[in-house]
Coordinates of C-alpha atoms in Angstrom, one line a residue:
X1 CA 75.2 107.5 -12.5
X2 CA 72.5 105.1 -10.9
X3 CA 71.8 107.3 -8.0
X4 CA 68.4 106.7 -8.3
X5 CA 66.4 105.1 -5.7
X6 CA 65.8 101.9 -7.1
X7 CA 62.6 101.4 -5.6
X8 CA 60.8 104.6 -5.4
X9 CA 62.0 106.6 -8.4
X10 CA 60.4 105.8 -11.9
X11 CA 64.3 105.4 -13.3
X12 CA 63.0 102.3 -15.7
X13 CA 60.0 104.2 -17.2
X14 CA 57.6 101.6 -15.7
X15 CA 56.6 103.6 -12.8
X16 CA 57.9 103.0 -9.1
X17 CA 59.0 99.2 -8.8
X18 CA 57.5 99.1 -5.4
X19 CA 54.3 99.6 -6.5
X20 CA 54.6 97.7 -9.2
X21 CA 56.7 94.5 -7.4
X22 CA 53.2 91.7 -6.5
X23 CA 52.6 92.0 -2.7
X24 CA 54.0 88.4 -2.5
X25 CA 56.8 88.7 -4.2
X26 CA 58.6 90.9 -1.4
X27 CA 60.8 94.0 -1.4
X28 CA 64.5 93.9 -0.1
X29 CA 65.2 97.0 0.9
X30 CA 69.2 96.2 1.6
X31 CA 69.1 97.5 -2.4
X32 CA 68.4 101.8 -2.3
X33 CA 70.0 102.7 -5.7
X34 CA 69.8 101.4 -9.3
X35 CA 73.7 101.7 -9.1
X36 CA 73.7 98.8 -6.2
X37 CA 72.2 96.0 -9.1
X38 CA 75.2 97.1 -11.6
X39 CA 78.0 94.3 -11.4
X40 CA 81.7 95.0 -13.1
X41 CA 80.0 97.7 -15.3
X42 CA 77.2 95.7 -16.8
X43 CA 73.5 94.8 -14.9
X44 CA 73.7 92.3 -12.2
X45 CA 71.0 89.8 -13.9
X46 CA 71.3 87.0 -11.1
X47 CA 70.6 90.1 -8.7
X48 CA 67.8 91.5 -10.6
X49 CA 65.9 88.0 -10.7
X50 CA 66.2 87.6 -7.3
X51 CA 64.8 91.4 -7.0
X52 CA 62.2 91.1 -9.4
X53 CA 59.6 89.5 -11.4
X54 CA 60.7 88.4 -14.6
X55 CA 59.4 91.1 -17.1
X56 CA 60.7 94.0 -14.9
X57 CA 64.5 92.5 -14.7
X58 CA 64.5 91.4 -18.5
X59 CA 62.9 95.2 -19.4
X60 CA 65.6 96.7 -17.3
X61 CA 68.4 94.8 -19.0
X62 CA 66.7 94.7 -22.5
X63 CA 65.9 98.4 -22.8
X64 CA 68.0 100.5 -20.2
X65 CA 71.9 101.1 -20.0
X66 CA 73.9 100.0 -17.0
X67 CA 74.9 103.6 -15.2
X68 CA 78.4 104.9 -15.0
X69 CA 79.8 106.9 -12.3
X70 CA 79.6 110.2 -12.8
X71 CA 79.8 113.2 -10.3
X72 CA 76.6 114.9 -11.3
X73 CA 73.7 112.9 -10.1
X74 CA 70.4 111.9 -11.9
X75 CA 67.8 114.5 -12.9
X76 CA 64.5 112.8 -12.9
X77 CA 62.0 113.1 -15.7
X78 CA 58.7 113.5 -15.7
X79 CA 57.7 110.2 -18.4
X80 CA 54.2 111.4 -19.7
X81 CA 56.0 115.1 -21.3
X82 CA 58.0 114.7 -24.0
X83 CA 60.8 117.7 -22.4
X84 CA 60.6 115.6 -19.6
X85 CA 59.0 118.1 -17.1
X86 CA 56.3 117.8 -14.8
X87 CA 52.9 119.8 -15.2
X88 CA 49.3 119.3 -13.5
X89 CA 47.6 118.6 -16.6
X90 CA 49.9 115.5 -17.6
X91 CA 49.5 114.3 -14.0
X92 CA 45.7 114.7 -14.3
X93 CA 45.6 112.8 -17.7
X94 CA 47.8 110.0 -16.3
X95 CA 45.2 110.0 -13.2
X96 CA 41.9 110.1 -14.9
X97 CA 43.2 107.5 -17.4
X98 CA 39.3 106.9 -19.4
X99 CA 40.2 103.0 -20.0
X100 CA 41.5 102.6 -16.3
X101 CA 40.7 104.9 -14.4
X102 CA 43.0 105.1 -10.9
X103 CA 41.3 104.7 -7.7
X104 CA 42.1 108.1 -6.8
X105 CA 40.3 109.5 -9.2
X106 CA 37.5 107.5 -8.5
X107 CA 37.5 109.1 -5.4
X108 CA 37.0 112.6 -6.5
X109 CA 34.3 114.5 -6.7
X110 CA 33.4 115.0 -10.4
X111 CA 30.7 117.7 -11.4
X112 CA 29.1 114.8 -13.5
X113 CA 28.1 113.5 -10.6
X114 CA 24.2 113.9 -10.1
X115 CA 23.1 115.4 -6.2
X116 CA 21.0 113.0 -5.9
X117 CA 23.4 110.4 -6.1
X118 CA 25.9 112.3 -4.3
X119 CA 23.6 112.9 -1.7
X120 CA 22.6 109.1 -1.2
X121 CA 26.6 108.6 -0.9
X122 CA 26.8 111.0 1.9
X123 CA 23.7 109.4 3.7
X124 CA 25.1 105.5 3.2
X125 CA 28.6 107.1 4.4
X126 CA 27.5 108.9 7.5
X127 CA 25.2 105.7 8.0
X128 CA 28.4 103.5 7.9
X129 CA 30.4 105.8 10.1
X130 CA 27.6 106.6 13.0
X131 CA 27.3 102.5 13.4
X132 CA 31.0 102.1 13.4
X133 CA 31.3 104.9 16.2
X134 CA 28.3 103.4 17.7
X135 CA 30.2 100.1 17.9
X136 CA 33.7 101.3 19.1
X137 CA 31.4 103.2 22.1
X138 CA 29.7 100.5 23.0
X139 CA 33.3 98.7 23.4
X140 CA 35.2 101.5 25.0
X141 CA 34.9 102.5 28.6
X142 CA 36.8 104.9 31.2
X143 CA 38.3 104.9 34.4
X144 CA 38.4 107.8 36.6
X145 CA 41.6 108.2 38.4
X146 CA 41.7 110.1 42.2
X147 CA 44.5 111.1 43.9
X148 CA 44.5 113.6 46.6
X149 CA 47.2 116.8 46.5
X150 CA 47.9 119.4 48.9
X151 CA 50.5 122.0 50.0
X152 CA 52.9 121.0 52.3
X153 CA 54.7 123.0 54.4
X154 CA 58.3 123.7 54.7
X155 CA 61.2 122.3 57.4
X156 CA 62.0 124.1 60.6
X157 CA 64.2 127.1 59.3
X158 CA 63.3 127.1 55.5
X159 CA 60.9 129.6 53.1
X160 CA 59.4 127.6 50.7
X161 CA 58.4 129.2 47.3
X162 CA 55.5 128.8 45.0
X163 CA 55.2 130.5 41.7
X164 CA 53.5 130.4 38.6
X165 CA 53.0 132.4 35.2
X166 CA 50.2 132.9 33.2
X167 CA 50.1 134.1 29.5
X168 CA 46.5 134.8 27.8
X169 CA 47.3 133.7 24.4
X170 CA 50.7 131.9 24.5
X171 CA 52.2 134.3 24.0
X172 CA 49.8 137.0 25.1
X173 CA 49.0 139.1 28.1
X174 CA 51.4 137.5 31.0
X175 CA 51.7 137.8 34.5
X176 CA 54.1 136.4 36.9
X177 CA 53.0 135.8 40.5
X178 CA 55.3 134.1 43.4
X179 CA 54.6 133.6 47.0
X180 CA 56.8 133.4 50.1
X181 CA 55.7 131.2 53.3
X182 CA 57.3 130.0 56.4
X183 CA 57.0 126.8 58.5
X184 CA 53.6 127.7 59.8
X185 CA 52.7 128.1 56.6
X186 CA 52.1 132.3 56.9
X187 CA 53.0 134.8 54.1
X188 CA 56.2 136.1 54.0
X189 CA 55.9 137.8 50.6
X190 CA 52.9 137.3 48.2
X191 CA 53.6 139.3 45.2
X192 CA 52.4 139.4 41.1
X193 CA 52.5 141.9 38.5
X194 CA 52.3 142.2 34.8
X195 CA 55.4 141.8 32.6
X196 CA 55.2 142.4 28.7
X197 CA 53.7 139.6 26.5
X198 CA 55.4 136.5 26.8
X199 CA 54.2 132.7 26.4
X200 CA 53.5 130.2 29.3
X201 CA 57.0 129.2 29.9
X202 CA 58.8 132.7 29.2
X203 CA 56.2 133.8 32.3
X204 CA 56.9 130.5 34.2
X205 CA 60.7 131.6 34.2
X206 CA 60.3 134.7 35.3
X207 CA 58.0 133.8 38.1
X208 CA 60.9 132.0 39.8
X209 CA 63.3 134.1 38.8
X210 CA 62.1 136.9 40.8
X211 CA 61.2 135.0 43.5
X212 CA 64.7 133.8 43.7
X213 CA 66.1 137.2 43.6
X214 CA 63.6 138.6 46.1
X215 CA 65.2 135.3 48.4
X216 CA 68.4 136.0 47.9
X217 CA 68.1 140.2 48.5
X218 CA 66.9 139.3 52.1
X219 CA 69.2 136.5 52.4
X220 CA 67.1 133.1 52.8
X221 CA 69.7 130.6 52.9
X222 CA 67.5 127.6 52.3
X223 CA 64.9 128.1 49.9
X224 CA 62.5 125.2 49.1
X225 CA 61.1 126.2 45.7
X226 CA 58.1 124.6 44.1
X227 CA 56.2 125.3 40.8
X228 CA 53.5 123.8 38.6
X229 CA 55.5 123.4 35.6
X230 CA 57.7 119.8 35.1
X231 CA 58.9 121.5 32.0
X232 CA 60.7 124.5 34.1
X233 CA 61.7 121.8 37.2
X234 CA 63.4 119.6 35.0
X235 CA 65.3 122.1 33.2
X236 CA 66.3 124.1 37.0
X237 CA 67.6 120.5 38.1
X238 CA 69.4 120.4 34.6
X239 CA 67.8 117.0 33.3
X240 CA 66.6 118.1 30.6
X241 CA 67.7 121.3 28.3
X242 CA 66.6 124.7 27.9
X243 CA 64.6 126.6 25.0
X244 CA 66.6 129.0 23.4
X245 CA 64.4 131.7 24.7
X246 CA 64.9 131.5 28.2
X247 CA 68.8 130.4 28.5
X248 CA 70.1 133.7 30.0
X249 CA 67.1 133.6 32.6
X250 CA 67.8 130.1 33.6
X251 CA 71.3 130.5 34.1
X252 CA 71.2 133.1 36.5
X253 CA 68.1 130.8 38.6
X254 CA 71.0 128.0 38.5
X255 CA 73.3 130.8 39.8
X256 CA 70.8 131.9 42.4
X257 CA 70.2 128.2 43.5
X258 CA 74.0 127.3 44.2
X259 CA 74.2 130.6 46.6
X260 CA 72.0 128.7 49.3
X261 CA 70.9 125.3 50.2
X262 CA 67.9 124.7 48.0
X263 CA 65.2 122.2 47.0
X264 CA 63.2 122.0 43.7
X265 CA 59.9 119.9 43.4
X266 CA 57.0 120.1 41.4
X267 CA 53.6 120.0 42.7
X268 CA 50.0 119.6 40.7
X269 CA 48.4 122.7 39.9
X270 CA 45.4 121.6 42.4
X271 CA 48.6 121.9 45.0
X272 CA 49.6 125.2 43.9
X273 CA 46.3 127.1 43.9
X274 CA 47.6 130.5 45.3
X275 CA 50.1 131.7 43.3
X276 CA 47.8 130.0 40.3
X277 CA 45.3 132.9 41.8
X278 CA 47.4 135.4 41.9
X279 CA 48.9 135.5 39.0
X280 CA 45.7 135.9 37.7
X281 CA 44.5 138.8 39.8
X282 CA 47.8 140.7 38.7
X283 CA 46.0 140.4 35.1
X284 CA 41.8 141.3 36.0
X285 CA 42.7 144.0 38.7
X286 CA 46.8 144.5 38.7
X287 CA 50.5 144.4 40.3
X288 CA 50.1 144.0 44.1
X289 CA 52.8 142.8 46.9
X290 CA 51.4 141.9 50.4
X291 CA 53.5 141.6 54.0
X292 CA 50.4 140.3 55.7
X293 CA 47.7 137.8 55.5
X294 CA 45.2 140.7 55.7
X295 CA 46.6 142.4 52.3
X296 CA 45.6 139.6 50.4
X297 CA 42.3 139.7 48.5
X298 CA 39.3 137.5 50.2
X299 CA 39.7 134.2 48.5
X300 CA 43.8 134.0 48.3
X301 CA 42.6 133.9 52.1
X302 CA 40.4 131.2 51.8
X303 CA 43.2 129.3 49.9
X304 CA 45.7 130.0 52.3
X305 CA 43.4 128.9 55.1
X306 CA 42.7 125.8 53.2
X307 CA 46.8 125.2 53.1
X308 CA 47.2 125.6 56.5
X309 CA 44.7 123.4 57.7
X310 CA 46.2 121.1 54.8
X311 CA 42.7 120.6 53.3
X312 CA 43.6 118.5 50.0
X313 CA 42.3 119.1 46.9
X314 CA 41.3 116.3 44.4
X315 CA 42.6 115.8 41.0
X316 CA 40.9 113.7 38.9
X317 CA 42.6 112.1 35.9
X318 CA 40.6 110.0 32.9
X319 CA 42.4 106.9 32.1
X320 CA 40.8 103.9 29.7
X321 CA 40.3 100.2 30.8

């Protein structure tokens, strides 16, 4: 019925026309079947000129039948079996042809190859290769890109909410950790724990989501939360769409959100150092949940120190000229 590709399939016997069509000859490819050269029911030969070089158009109206319209559509044939069916030693005949061989197969490894000469290959190769990596080096330089982040604290009667999730694996052992502070910048609630395994963003949900209900259950009206992951802030703030996995989970954050006056941002992970830490203490030593600076271990003191006294951390990003 002519629903053959007209460039790609081997529907004339002569192999793929696009390989075959001279580089500067040119391919229109406006024309996708054999069907779209076929003219009241017989070959279109002022189309098939323009298409092709001279042998190919007279070989296709010489030898080949203009297609009818049929509802079944072509069944290709392999051309080197006589059923018509493709098998690997047929395609490794037509490949290794003795006469003229294909480049491919000039580019396999053949056991008649002698190691020695295989090995002076390698050598000339890798010899090749080092001086063209030696070259692009030479050529290609980087930039190193500093920009200063730190934590920031909250407006005069808001909580503002870091979290984070860790998963050892992706998915693997996961931990969730969120943290609580007010407008000085003090602990309110610092907790973590170990949920079952999960990947990074299934414990990055999570993470907020129980930081949200832990807000909500002791009714913090305006709630400035802030995570690590762009992924999980775009998808709170409904820009962008969420995994299947997580949908029910992210729903109820949305519903969690809309009961108080809230605030979503992202921060740099150098920004969000504590609850980066404690998610992963919850994994090396286990759950905890502090109500006081003094309940946290000694360097989640350190970092909130360093947040309070708004120490900022650098983040360094690599960047070429």
């Amino acid at each position: 019925m002519g629903s053959s590709l007209f460039w790609f399939d081997n529907w004339t016997g002569l192999g793929a026309l696009y390989f075959l069509v001279p580089q500067d000859f040119g391919v229109d490819e406006s024309v996708h079947n054999a069907y779209d050269v076929v003219k009241n029911g017989t070959w279109d030969v002022d189309r098939l000129t323009e298409l092709l070089p001279e042998e190919y158009a007279a070989h296709i109206v010489e030898k080949l039948k203009p297609p009818v319209m049929q509802e079944e559509l072509d069944v290709p044939y392999w051309m080197l079996e006589t059923r018509g069916q493709f098998s690997v030693k047929s395609a490794w005949d037509y490949l290794r042809r003795r006469n003229e061989p294909r480049m491919e197969y000039k580019m396999i490894w053949r056991a008649g190859i002698s190691l020695e000469g295989l090995a002076l290959h390698q050598a000339i190769t890798r010899y090749w290769t080092a001086q063209e990596l030696i070259s692009m080096m030479e050529k290609y330089t980087l930039r190193l890109k500093y920009e200063k982040v730190k934590w920031e604290f909250p407006m005069e009667g808001w909580i503002k909410i870091n979290t984070d999730g860790a998963s050892r694996g992706n998915p693997g052992r996961s931990a969730i950790r969120f943290c609580l502070r007010d407008k000085y910048g003090d602990v309110i609630y610092p907790a973590g724990r170990e949920i079952d395994e999960a990947s990074n963003i299934e414990a990055e949900t999570l993470a907020i989501l129980e930081a949200l209900r832990y807000s909500s259950l002791h009714q913090h009206h305006q709630v400035w939360l802030q995570t690590d992951s762009m992924l999980l802030k775009n998808i709170v703030e409904g820009s962008w769409k969420p995994p299947w996995c997580i949908i029910d989970q992210v729903d109820e954050i949305k519903r969690l959100l809309n009961g108080c006056i809230n605030m979503v941002s992202h921060i740099y992970r150098e920004g969000n150092k504590l609850a980066d830490h404690l998610a992963n203490y919850a994994l090396d030593v286990g759950n905890f949940e502090c109500h006081e600076f003094w309940e946290l271990d000694v360097q989640a003191r350190r970092i909130l120190n360093g947040d309070k006294l708004q120490c900022p951390y650098l983040r360094v990003k690599v960047t070429k000229n």
